Structure formats: structure tokens, C-alpha cells
């Protein structure tokens, strides 16, 4: 395709990526533009160039040149130049000509793919041959899921240096040219969809996509199958469950991963097993109670309370009532024992239910209304909805011995405007006459959370922490635990005590797949045993695999977590207030907060989380294991933490509660008389 009478133009070396200087300072070629114009306009030359482009399959190789119509115009496979002023009509065709000569060859390898529950970890490298990856900012990689309806889900991957890979194939990669070819990624299919829902039911095929931008802004993109990943699937498949919990939705899915030999990639099938609205179950349960019962529990209960208020108040009667326990324990137990040790003629009444959704009999409703109306002192230790609409009678006291210690997660009215937060018009908590805290520093946060005056929050300390200063009690508890559970002896004890996820009791869960049980077992089982102490609200199923039964033990049903702290050598928690009590023992704790950004956004804290916690923050099982093995516990944080959140470190909190909030009240009444 040569034109007679033309001579070759002189080409100079590249002076910038994808740019050539040609023959003088006024003429050059840029890959993004295609043609750079100089002086002269020649319609015939443009026509000839278009003809060349149309015959592009027969173009010469890059080492030869084709001349066009005059001595000033030269075409090579990479270059078309003419001294012209107005080449706009020619530029798109020239650019297509240039692109047509390029064959982009993808190169990819999956070097690691593993599963832990619904969480998949993947590593490897991916690049396009002859397209450099020297700048991390110009490279993007992602996994692409495509379902049967051709809908796509994109999952970003993290770019890493290819030199970090040590497999045989990576040794042949030019690490200077394809510097950022490596990638790693972690995907939780149980939370991959909108609102952290599991992967929707469908059949998916997985691909990997790379997008590269050169220095001139031109983008290259290729999507490719993962390749043969069958070696990463034991028995040629992997299956697990995925769950989701909220106040109005409870879902369960099965996830099956397998290898597609035809597509040469990973296939995922998500099958929905259950989708129910738990609130409807409660509604149906309430319907079974009948309209009459509902009226008795609400209007009837409040009416009875008003009637019973006409009776004389019994100044020596103390009511312990809770809708979150069935026995005397926690703060209740310590205050009760302290009161019994005094020589006073108190009359005690105890009204307990396991949960706020447990049905009270009509007799129990009447009894509750009577004792609330006639008791001098009413003690609560948790949320109690039936009490909040009531107006506490004059000279009676409704004292909240809140079950938590310190101030960590925002609660109550501090959460107005946050997901699951209360209405500003809510009556919850507002009728407390007194509440206790561990330190005057945090009194303002409890006043805000309960919606009560700051002066009604008293820094007595928390009664159930008194045992942390009672050595004889601790030794007694240890001996009893070692007798009941002999496997606790002879090894160090790790206790895992996280708080629940979700907005409350009805939606509480914990995604156990974030812990890799196999890695924990392999790394720590020789020296430690590992106890699970999950929050009682957590409703998703969890069972310890039998092959790890000599290392993991479930103590979630053990009532008093404080007793377990005495035999614990390392505590693992996240956003739970258990860190306050454990700090009193001056022992190491680790904060396993894999979702800290999301949790802060949805729940929020009174203090900046990273600087607040008295121990290291870890985000993965790998970091958790490394911290334990290397003993990087940041013990220096514990002492100032204790000094800030505890005004009195003396084991006398129960005494102060009785002296300041109960006996002090009696003295006020005597003075008024």
C-alpha cells in the first residue's frame, strides 16, 4: 500500500509516555489524540489516510513505513502525521486505526482462595500484557459477580505489590513494569447486599476485572474468568449458611461454591431458606393474649397503680424488680446483701421475669402495680417498659442500678436521630429519681442517656464490682470453676465476650464467621483454651465444630461474667462494657473490632474509640493471633483508664449505694417529719 514519490519522515525517541517527536518541534504524535496537526491542510491526504485505515488489516508492521502522497506525510502502524492545520475530521479514524493494531492480552493467576463461613479471601495478580502498572493510583481491580439475569455486583480489590508473591509463576513477571499487578480481597457474602443483606438468591459466576489509566487519561479495561480454582475447593465444592436479623426481618440462606469447568471460574449459588418478619410472630403471640389482656396490661395496670397510690406508702418496703433476670444476681445481689447486713427492719419484695416479652399473668400485673405504688424504694437494673408511664409518688424513689459500668456506647436519649434510637417524646427512663455511675466524669452522659437531671446521677460506684477487691471471694470462685470445669486448669484462658450486633433484643446477632476458628486452633491451642461468652440477646445459631472441642468452649449460658473474668488471662471484646470491670484486674485485653467504622456510624460512642480503649485494636483473626503470640497488649493504657472511670477503687460501692441512696432517704423523711 505504498504511494509513489514520498520519502520517510525522521522519528525521534519518546520524550513522554505514548508521545513521539517528529522531525521538528511543531509536530508530534500523542496516543490519546491520534494525530497532531502542524501547518497545512490537504483534503487529498486525509482521504488517502482514510483509505489506509479502511484497509487496516493489511497495514505494514511497526518497523516499516507507508508514505502518503507527499514527502511530508508518513504512516506507521503506530503513527500518522501530516502538516495540516485542520485534521479534526481525521482524528477519530486515526485513533481507531491506532487502537486496531493493538491486541491486549490478559495475564492473571489466583494464588490463594479460602473460606471461613460466608467470608471468602482471595489473592493473586492480574495485568494486561505490554501495559505498565507502575503507578498504584492508575490501577483498579475488582471482582464481578454476574447472575442469571445478567445483573452485576462489583467488589473492589486492594492492589498490592506483585513482588510480594512467591509462587513460581510470579517469578517470571517483570516487577518493574507490572509493579502493582498484585491484589488481595475479602468478601463477606452474608452482608454483601444493600442494608447488609446476604447475597440474593440466584446463580452467579465470578470474574475479575482490571481497569488501567495511562498518563494521558486513556483507559484500558478487561474482565476475565478466575481460571481453574478447583484446587481451592475441597471435595470440589464448599457450602455454608448466611443469616440476617433485624426487628422486622429474619432471613437464612445457603451458599454453595463450586467450579465451572466450561467458564473456567468460580460459581456461587445462593438459595433462600427462610424469610420471616419476627415482629409478626410477636403480634400473633399478642393476639393470642386477647384484647382484654392487652387492656389490663396497659390501661388497667396504670389504673390499678393510681388506685393503689391512695394506700399508705410502706416506708420500710424495698422492691427489687427486673424484666431481664429470674434470680437475684448482679447489682441487686450486692445491694441486697449489704442491706441485710444492717440492723434495719426492711421488707423485701422480688418481682422478676426473664425478658420484657415474657407474658405476665393477671395476678402478676396486679401484684406489680401494688408494690410499685406502696414501696418506699424501687430498684431497677435494666430497661423496664411497664414502669416508665407511671408517675412515682412523692417521697418514693425509683433508683436505676444500671447493669453496665462506665460510659462507652451511646444509649437511651443520647441516640436520638441514630438508627434504633428513641423518639424525643418517649417516656422511657425519664421517671428515675436516682441513678448510679462509677465516676463523676461520666455522670453527664448517664443524665443525657436517661433524660434526667444531672444532680440525680450519683457516683457511688457499681456494687457488683466490689468482688474485684475481695481476694477471698475470687479464690473461692476460681476453685469452684476449676472443680466444675477441670479443662480450665493447666492452660491460659482466653475469653471472647463481644457485644451483639443489631438494634436491640429482637434483632440481636453476632456474625461468628468473622473469627477463623481453624487458624485460632492451629496457632493457640497448645497454650490456651478459648471460652465464648456471647451476649444473651444473640439469637443466631452457633455450634463449636467437634474437631476443635478440646480448645473452644461455650460459656454463654453462665450467668455471671465477672466470675469468669477471675480465671481469664486474656479478654477479647469489642464494644462491651465488660472492659471496665476487667481493667480493675490489670490484665490484658484485646479489642476485636472488625466493623469499627460501620459501628461508629450507626451506634456512636461518648469517647473517640481508638484513643479510648485500654488495649490494642485488631480487625482480623490474623492480627488477633499475632497480638496474643507477641503479647502486644499495650498494658500502659489500663491504669489511666481505671483512674478516669472509677472515682473509688476500694470495693465499697454497695456500702455507698445503701448509705447515700437508701439510708440517706430515710434520714430526709425523718427530718421532714
XYZ file of C-alpha atoms in Angstrom:
673
model
C 0.000 0.000 0.000
C 2.808 2.393 -0.840
C 2.269 5.758 -2.556
C 4.961 6.840 -5.085
C 7.138 9.852 -4.706
C 7.129 10.019 -0.871
C 10.064 9.817 1.460
C 10.210 8.577 5.090
C 9.882 11.036 7.929
C 12.519 11.080 10.628
C 11.294 9.804 14.015
C 12.843 10.789 17.300
C 12.871 8.945 20.629
C 9.921 9.086 23.061
C 10.018 12.117 25.305
C 6.988 11.181 27.441
C 4.702 8.132 27.801
C 2.917 7.460 24.492
C 4.275 10.617 22.806
C 6.712 10.971 19.877
C 8.504 13.996 18.462
C 8.568 14.083 14.681
C 11.016 15.973 12.500
C 10.661 19.343 14.230
C 9.403 20.975 17.397
C 5.961 21.684 15.958
C 4.875 18.181 15.026
C 4.302 15.257 17.356
C 2.079 12.281 17.925
C 0.114 11.560 21.098
C -1.694 8.261 21.648
C -4.734 9.911 23.197
C -5.205 12.414 20.319
C -4.020 10.209 17.488
C -2.706 12.986 15.180
C -1.058 16.294 15.984
C -1.534 18.946 13.251
C 1.083 21.463 12.151
C 0.717 23.896 9.193
C -1.050 22.740 6.108
C -4.467 21.376 5.191
C -4.690 18.791 2.379
C -8.044 17.081 1.766
C -6.424 14.570 -0.543
C -4.043 13.456 2.170
C -6.896 12.932 4.625
C -8.794 10.935 2.003
C -5.748 8.772 1.427
C -5.329 8.239 5.143
C -8.939 7.133 5.489
C -8.425 4.625 2.712
C -5.444 3.254 4.567
C -7.473 2.965 7.744
C -10.246 1.106 5.890
C -7.632 -1.426 4.771
C -6.139 -1.668 8.224
C -5.798 -5.452 8.216
C -3.089 -5.167 5.577
C -1.114 -2.411 7.247
C 2.655 -2.881 7.417
C 4.477 -3.802 10.597
C 5.752 -1.245 13.037
C 9.261 -1.452 11.606
C 8.195 -0.249 8.163
C 6.596 2.970 6.902
C 3.937 3.762 4.368
C 4.086 7.147 2.618
C 1.017 9.146 1.743
C 1.004 11.345 -1.320
C 3.780 13.748 -0.420
C 7.124 13.886 1.281
C 5.777 15.392 4.484
C 3.318 12.649 5.452
C 4.217 9.267 6.873
C 2.143 6.440 8.346
C 3.447 3.604 10.505
C 1.391 1.116 12.491
C 1.679 3.452 15.453
C 1.834 6.833 13.702
C 0.079 9.071 11.192
C 1.389 12.598 10.605
C 0.660 15.352 8.060
C 1.494 19.026 8.101
C -2.093 20.236 8.368
C -3.999 22.810 10.373
C -7.472 21.264 10.410
C -7.395 17.487 10.927
C -10.498 17.246 13.151
C -12.398 15.047 10.691
C -9.492 12.682 10.517
C -8.687 12.280 14.227
C -11.364 9.732 15.237
C -10.452 7.442 12.356
C -6.768 7.799 13.086
C -7.359 6.864 16.698
C -9.374 3.798 15.663
C -6.542 2.818 13.352
C -4.056 3.003 16.195
C -6.254 1.008 18.584
C -6.987 -1.621 15.950
C -3.336 -2.512 15.813
C -3.168 -3.430 19.496
C -4.005 -6.829 20.918
C -4.488 -6.679 24.715
C -3.604 -9.983 26.362
C -4.772 -10.509 29.990
C -2.450 -12.307 32.388
C -3.880 -13.472 35.716
C -3.338 -16.088 38.413
C -5.300 -16.860 41.593
C -2.691 -17.882 44.161
C -4.986 -18.191 47.194
C -8.711 -18.689 47.746
C -10.136 -19.754 51.109
C -13.407 -19.716 53.029
C -14.424 -19.091 56.622
C -18.168 -19.234 56.924
C -19.575 -16.831 54.320
C -16.285 -14.902 54.101
C -14.027 -15.564 51.120
C -10.383 -14.462 50.964
C -8.712 -14.220 47.565
C -5.184 -13.293 46.445
C -3.395 -13.213 43.110
C -2.192 -10.927 40.347
C -3.685 -9.566 37.136
C -2.224 -7.367 34.396
C -2.545 -6.654 30.687
C 0.498 -7.529 28.651
C 2.585 -4.550 27.484
C 0.562 -2.057 29.567
C 2.687 -0.897 32.531
C 1.374 -0.893 36.112
C 3.921 1.380 37.734
C 1.519 3.765 39.484
C -0.943 2.395 42.083
C -3.282 5.367 41.604
C -3.889 4.441 37.959
C -4.903 0.808 38.628
C -8.255 -0.604 39.794
C -9.184 -4.241 40.191
C -12.497 -5.707 41.206
C -14.369 -8.989 41.339
C -17.541 -9.058 39.250
C -20.494 -11.319 40.047
C -22.947 -11.840 37.186
C -26.210 -13.640 37.880
C -28.693 -15.362 35.610
C -30.442 -12.059 34.872
C -27.089 -10.534 33.804
C -27.107 -8.246 36.841
C -23.664 -7.323 38.130
C -22.218 -6.908 41.617
C -18.786 -5.236 41.775
C -16.449 -5.971 44.693
C -13.325 -3.768 44.956
C -9.966 -5.454 45.487
C -6.895 -3.951 47.141
C -3.863 -3.520 44.888
C -0.595 -4.878 46.295
C 2.960 -5.156 45.017
C 3.416 -8.174 42.787
C 6.868 -8.761 44.291
C 5.117 -9.916 47.491
C 4.034 -13.120 45.735
C 6.436 -16.053 45.873
C 4.813 -18.639 43.617
C 6.587 -19.992 40.530
C 4.516 -18.037 38.013
C 5.132 -14.678 39.644
C 8.887 -15.125 39.294
C 8.537 -14.595 35.532
C 6.779 -11.220 35.911
C 8.721 -8.021 35.256
C 8.208 -6.401 38.670
C 9.291 -3.005 37.360
C 6.741 -2.905 34.551
C 3.861 -4.674 36.378
C 4.666 -3.384 39.840
C 1.025 -3.137 41.057
C -0.321 -6.290 39.434
C -0.999 -7.989 42.782
C -4.336 -7.939 44.583
C -5.978 -9.199 47.773
C -9.620 -9.148 48.788
C -12.020 -10.265 51.495
C -15.709 -10.695 50.679
C -18.469 -11.362 53.211
C -21.344 -12.742 51.182
C -23.587 -12.629 54.263
C -23.516 -8.806 54.172
C -22.748 -8.056 50.514
C -26.109 -6.587 49.512
C -27.874 -3.349 50.343
C -28.524 -2.847 54.070
C -26.024 -5.643 54.816
C -28.331 -8.369 53.486
C -26.925 -11.697 52.248
C -26.223 -12.394 48.587
C -29.653 -12.507 46.869
C -30.909 -15.878 45.710
C -29.567 -16.663 42.221
C -26.755 -18.408 40.339
C -23.620 -16.262 39.964
C -20.411 -16.556 38.005
C -17.339 -14.710 39.249
C -14.930 -12.734 37.071
C -12.037 -10.430 37.757
C -11.822 -7.030 36.080
C -8.905 -4.662 35.735
C -9.024 -1.004 34.725
C -5.826 0.855 33.883
C -5.444 4.530 33.033
C -2.306 5.792 31.332
C -0.727 9.185 31.955
C -2.753 10.721 29.121
C -6.065 9.639 30.597
C -6.701 6.729 28.233
C -8.344 3.739 29.956
C -7.927 0.036 29.306
C -10.366 -2.433 30.841
C -10.674 -6.217 30.637
C -12.899 -8.697 32.505
C -11.701 -12.297 32.678
C -12.675 -15.573 34.408
C -10.722 -16.528 37.528
C -9.270 -19.599 35.856
C -9.031 -23.063 37.342
C -9.622 -22.611 41.076
C -10.781 -26.196 41.683
C -7.706 -26.919 43.818
C -9.014 -24.454 46.422
C -12.328 -26.310 46.840
C -12.078 -29.445 48.948
C -14.385 -32.139 47.551
C -14.999 -29.819 44.557
C -17.465 -27.606 46.464
C -17.969 -25.509 49.580
C -21.228 -24.743 51.374
C -22.179 -22.505 54.287
C -25.150 -20.590 55.689
C -25.825 -16.866 55.606
C -28.123 -15.131 58.106
C -29.639 -11.704 58.625
C -31.527 -10.367 61.648
C -33.473 -7.173 62.242
C -36.611 -6.161 64.087
C -38.736 -6.857 61.027
C -36.792 -9.393 59.018
C -35.093 -12.683 59.713
C -33.511 -14.392 56.717
C -31.479 -17.523 56.210
C -29.693 -18.583 53.026
C -27.491 -21.426 51.858
C -24.398 -20.544 49.820
C -22.820 -23.161 47.532
C -19.475 -22.503 45.835
C -18.249 -24.743 43.002
C -16.031 -24.710 39.920
C -17.492 -24.146 36.445
C -15.299 -26.124 34.048
C -16.864 -24.549 30.954
C -16.418 -20.920 32.057
C -13.196 -21.705 33.955
C -14.288 -19.740 37.003
C -15.992 -19.845 40.406
C -19.760 -20.334 40.562
C -21.892 -19.305 43.537
C -25.469 -20.381 44.135
C -27.415 -18.558 46.843
C -30.631 -20.262 47.953
C -33.083 -18.607 50.320
C -34.268 -20.975 53.050
C -36.244 -18.595 55.269
C -37.648 -15.054 55.199
C -39.938 -14.094 58.080
C -40.966 -10.989 59.970
C -40.329 -11.738 63.680
C -42.448 -8.768 64.691
C -45.441 -10.539 63.154
C -44.741 -13.551 65.336
C -44.886 -11.287 68.381
C -48.074 -9.710 67.040
C -49.594 -13.153 66.564
C -48.491 -14.095 70.066
C -50.017 -10.906 71.426
C -53.218 -11.606 69.506
C -53.452 -14.896 71.330
C -53.337 -12.962 74.594
C -56.519 -11.211 73.552
C -57.709 -7.643 73.618
C -58.822 -7.896 77.218
C -55.329 -8.891 78.364
C -53.769 -6.009 76.421
C -56.145 -3.531 78.090
C -55.359 -4.983 81.522
C -51.584 -4.774 80.906
C -51.690 -1.118 79.814
C -54.724 0.932 80.846
C -55.734 -1.478 83.580
C -52.221 -1.633 85.057
C -51.917 2.150 85.203
C -55.373 2.478 86.679
C -54.558 -0.073 89.376
C -51.342 1.788 90.165
C -53.267 5.051 90.619
C -55.751 3.347 92.926
C -53.037 1.667 95.000
C -51.289 5.033 95.401
C -54.218 6.000 97.619
C -52.947 3.457 100.143
C -50.276 4.481 102.663
C -46.697 4.135 101.468
C -44.781 1.469 103.422
C -41.597 3.309 104.361
C -39.646 0.135 105.099
C -40.574 -1.742 101.916
C -37.994 -2.210 99.165
C -38.983 -3.635 95.770
C -36.400 -5.359 93.533
C -37.921 -5.783 90.070
C -36.471 -6.681 86.686
C -37.656 -7.901 83.311
C -34.224 -9.272 82.377
C -33.478 -11.858 85.085
C -35.161 -14.638 87.052
C -32.925 -14.619 90.125
C -31.016 -12.317 92.462
C -27.665 -11.527 90.869
C -25.530 -8.628 89.705
C -26.031 -5.256 91.405
C -29.259 -6.466 93.008
C -27.492 -9.234 94.876
C -24.760 -6.997 96.300
C -27.134 -4.248 97.422
C -29.478 -6.808 98.985
C -26.647 -8.477 100.904
C -25.407 -5.092 102.123
C -28.897 -4.149 103.320
C -29.324 -7.446 105.139
C -26.067 -6.836 106.987
C -27.602 -3.698 108.560
C -29.870 -3.831 111.569
C -32.967 -2.439 109.924
C -36.429 -3.934 109.623
C -36.742 -3.840 105.848
C -39.480 -5.682 103.989
C -38.239 -7.023 100.659
C -40.269 -7.897 97.575
C -38.866 -9.510 94.424
C -40.631 -9.496 91.046
C -38.571 -10.973 88.198
C -39.169 -12.009 84.595
C -36.632 -13.402 82.127
C -37.458 -10.919 79.350
C -39.707 -7.991 78.517
C -41.651 -10.149 76.046
C -42.460 -12.802 78.675
C -46.161 -12.753 79.476
C -47.149 -11.691 82.977
C -50.219 -13.278 84.497
C -53.061 -11.005 85.532
C -52.127 -11.753 89.127
C -48.527 -10.652 88.484
C -49.744 -7.420 86.871
C -51.881 -6.614 89.908
C -49.016 -7.504 92.266
C -46.564 -5.286 90.334
C -48.960 -2.313 90.402
C -49.499 -2.739 94.152
C -45.825 -2.949 95.130
C -44.786 -0.112 92.820
C -47.435 2.100 94.416
C -46.701 1.259 98.050
C -42.898 0.763 98.216
C -40.585 3.408 99.613
C -37.651 2.234 97.448
C -37.974 0.673 93.980
C -34.781 -0.749 92.479
C -34.323 -1.495 88.781
C -31.238 -2.818 86.982
C -32.231 -2.615 83.313
C -34.826 -1.435 80.812
C -38.373 -1.807 82.239
C -41.121 -0.508 79.859
C -44.141 -1.019 82.164
C -42.719 1.365 84.768
C -41.979 4.352 82.535
C -45.511 5.741 82.044
C -46.030 5.886 85.839
C -45.724 8.982 87.993
C -43.680 7.980 91.045
C -45.360 9.098 94.234
C -43.921 11.793 96.469
C -41.135 10.642 98.853
C -40.794 7.320 96.994
C -37.640 6.622 94.995
C -37.177 4.822 91.686
C -33.440 4.022 91.587
C -31.746 2.655 88.475
C -28.834 0.336 89.376
C -27.879 0.124 85.698
C -26.277 -3.176 84.757
C -23.407 -1.627 82.750
C -20.235 0.024 84.054
C -18.602 3.185 82.715
C -19.737 5.049 79.607
C -18.894 3.535 76.253
C -21.601 3.147 73.619
C -24.211 5.865 73.467
C -27.541 4.698 74.864
C -31.032 5.972 75.571
C -31.693 9.583 74.596
C -28.046 10.043 73.571
C -29.060 8.044 70.489
C -31.839 10.322 69.276
C -31.566 10.516 65.488
C -29.440 7.363 65.189
C -30.761 4.041 63.823
C -32.801 2.355 66.548
C -32.699 5.482 68.707
C -35.727 6.635 70.748
C -38.288 9.277 69.930
C -37.681 12.612 71.696
C -41.215 12.227 73.073
C -40.510 8.821 74.624
C -41.178 8.395 78.359
C -38.509 5.707 78.746
C -36.195 6.208 81.758
C -37.374 9.751 82.496
C -39.059 8.952 85.827
C -35.914 7.705 87.593
C -35.363 9.692 90.778
C -31.765 8.446 91.095
C -29.209 6.555 89.008
C -25.721 5.343 89.881
C -22.431 5.614 87.977
C -18.831 4.592 88.588
C -17.302 8.058 88.208
C -18.377 11.671 88.342
C -16.631 12.142 84.971
C -19.407 10.216 83.218
C -22.416 11.448 85.202
C -23.411 13.858 82.438
C -23.596 11.039 79.890
C -25.951 8.974 82.062
C -28.104 12.035 82.715
C -28.326 12.597 78.964
C -29.000 8.927 78.182
C -31.748 8.616 80.814
C -33.219 12.053 80.197
C -32.944 13.045 83.875
C -31.307 15.910 85.767
C -27.539 15.694 86.268
C -27.920 16.087 90.049
C -29.865 12.828 90.192
C -26.909 10.791 88.880
C -24.710 9.785 91.831
C -21.147 8.460 91.589
C -21.437 5.711 94.206
C -19.559 3.149 92.166
C -21.091 -0.074 90.822
C -21.986 -2.656 93.514
C -21.095 -5.740 91.518
C -17.507 -4.502 91.082
C -16.898 -4.900 94.836
C -15.806 -8.503 94.270
C -12.805 -7.276 92.286
C -11.325 -6.170 95.612
C -12.345 -9.282 97.561
C -9.460 -11.748 97.226
C -11.120 -14.465 99.288
C -14.207 -14.359 97.076
C -12.063 -14.564 93.945
C -10.176 -17.593 95.215
C -13.443 -19.276 96.139
C -14.857 -18.669 92.659
C -11.695 -19.917 90.959
C -11.689 -23.114 92.990
C -15.328 -23.766 92.181
C -14.794 -23.158 88.457
C -11.730 -25.405 88.339
C -13.674 -28.158 90.090
C -16.643 -27.835 87.762
C -14.539 -27.422 84.608
C -11.196 -29.245 85.003
C -10.098 -28.336 81.457
C -9.562 -24.748 82.663
C -6.589 -25.856 84.731
C -3.111 -26.150 83.266
C -3.616 -23.713 80.386
C -4.087 -19.991 79.975
C -7.659 -18.855 79.371
C -8.828 -16.570 76.568
C -12.396 -15.307 76.884
C -14.252 -13.900 73.881
C -17.041 -11.591 75.086
C -18.335 -9.334 72.291
C -21.485 -7.273 72.321
C -24.305 -8.085 69.923
C -24.943 -6.527 66.521
C -28.370 -5.193 65.608
C -30.632 -2.521 67.069
C -31.923 -4.416 70.084
C -33.084 -7.688 71.544
C -35.328 -8.611 68.623
C -32.567 -8.158 66.023
C -29.501 -9.153 68.062
C -26.918 -11.385 66.393
C -23.169 -11.873 66.063
C -21.519 -12.929 62.756
C -19.325 -15.753 64.001
C -17.725 -16.152 60.568
C -15.524 -13.116 61.288
C -13.500 -15.428 63.544
C -11.445 -18.081 61.810
C -11.737 -20.981 64.248
C -9.244 -23.136 62.383
C -6.487 -20.524 62.487
C -7.130 -19.842 66.165
C -6.957 -23.545 66.954
C -3.783 -24.150 64.971
C -1.990 -21.163 66.493
C -3.102 -21.097 70.129
C -4.432 -24.485 71.270
C -1.137 -25.706 72.716
C -1.015 -22.927 75.312
C -4.604 -21.687 75.700
C -8.250 -22.648 75.966
C -10.806 -20.324 74.350
C -14.140 -19.508 76.029
C -17.121 -17.960 74.254
C -19.287 -15.693 76.416
C -21.836 -14.342 73.963
C -24.465 -11.752 74.853
C -27.760 -13.371 75.957
C -29.667 -11.445 73.273
C -27.733 -13.114 70.417
C -30.110 -15.409 68.582
C -28.204 -16.806 65.583
C -27.150 -20.428 65.858
C -23.573 -21.213 66.811
C -22.010 -24.596 67.428
C -18.376 -25.472 68.017
C -17.013 -27.933 65.406
C -16.205 -31.241 67.088
C -12.605 -31.253 65.820
C -11.893 -28.154 67.944
C -13.742 -29.386 71.045
C -10.604 -29.519 73.206
C -9.925 -25.807 72.687
C -13.211 -23.901 72.261
C -15.867 -23.965 74.992
C -19.210 -22.172 75.076
C -19.878 -20.427 78.411
C -22.628 -18.165 77.070
C -25.219 -19.585 79.468
C -23.016 -18.936 82.517
C -24.864 -16.107 84.292
C -22.157 -14.013 85.969
C -19.455 -12.933 83.560
C -17.490 -11.306 86.400
C -16.778 -14.721 87.913
C -15.280 -15.851 84.610
C -13.034 -12.778 84.497
C -11.129 -14.057 87.540
C -9.862 -17.114 85.655
C -9.344 -15.241 82.363
C -5.792 -14.404 81.244
C -6.686 -12.509 78.044
C -10.046 -10.874 77.361
C -11.215 -10.317 73.784
C -14.110 -7.891 73.461
C -15.189 -5.047 71.184
C -17.788 -2.506 72.342
C -18.922 -4.248 75.525
C -18.742 -2.572 78.942
C -17.033 -5.696 80.310
C -13.728 -3.910 79.613
C -14.375 -1.626 82.620
C -14.606 -4.456 85.165
C -11.731 -6.373 83.622
C -9.498 -3.299 83.774
C -9.739 -3.484 87.579
C -7.776 -6.758 87.414
C -4.955 -5.091 85.422
C -4.865 -7.942 82.917
C -4.521 -7.748 79.101
C -7.457 -7.207 76.796
C -7.776 -7.005 73.015
C -10.478 -5.179 71.091
C -11.552 -7.270 68.114
C -13.492 -4.606 66.186
C -13.694 -5.790 62.606
C -16.550 -3.339 61.843
C -15.468 -0.274 63.811
C -16.218 2.290 61.066
C -19.730 0.970 60.468
C -20.431 0.567 64.182
C -19.340 4.123 64.987
C -21.626 5.477 62.260
C -24.669 3.539 63.427
C -24.152 3.449 67.195
C -21.609 6.126 68.107
C -19.611 6.484 71.330
C -19.198 9.035 74.091
C -15.429 8.956 73.516
C -13.234 8.603 70.424
C -12.961 4.841 70.145
C -9.354 4.299 69.085
C -7.885 6.503 71.837
C -10.385 5.335 74.461
C -9.857 1.576 74.522
C -7.288 0.256 77.065
C -5.726 -2.245 74.703
C -4.854 -2.905 71.050
C -7.439 -2.677 68.274
C -7.376 -5.613 65.821
C -9.514 -6.139 62.719
C -8.868 -9.751 61.722
C -8.112 -13.196 63.096
C -4.550 -12.874 61.828
C -3.976 -9.645 63.789
C -5.629 -11.189 66.838
C -3.309 -14.201 66.810
C -0.209 -12.076 66.253
C -1.125 -9.812 69.170
C -1.569 -12.748 71.543
C 1.585 -14.595 70.479
C 3.732 -11.443 70.601
C 1.977 -10.183 73.770
C 1.480 -6.698 72.317
C -1.164 -5.828 74.901
C -0.453 -2.097 75.462
C -0.714 -2.560 79.219
C 0.286 1.051 79.892
C -3.232 2.177 78.910
C -5.028 0.366 81.727
C -4.043 2.443 84.781
C -5.170 5.866 83.434
C -8.328 4.178 82.111
C -9.218 2.917 85.583
C -8.397 6.240 87.239
C -10.744 8.110 84.907
C -13.737 5.747 85.021
C -13.644 4.829 88.735
C -13.719 7.512 91.429
C -13.275 4.994 94.245
C -11.178 1.854 93.916
C -11.958 0.327 97.280
C -14.673 -2.339 96.939
C -17.191 -0.230 98.902
C -19.708 0.651 96.168
C -22.541 -1.393 97.723
C -22.000 0.419 101.013
C -22.208 3.815 99.322
C -25.416 2.891 97.486
C -27.105 1.866 100.741
C -25.737 4.802 102.766
C -26.289 7.569 100.203
C -29.363 6.463 98.294
C -31.372 4.351 100.761
C -30.467 5.217 104.364
C -29.971 8.832 103.349
C -33.527 8.893 102.102
C -34.809 7.628 105.429
C -32.951 10.413 107.241
C -34.544 13.002 104.950
C -38.007 11.675 105.739
C -37.315 11.805 109.493
C -36.067 15.396 109.213
C -39.180 16.382 107.253
C -41.387 14.866 109.977
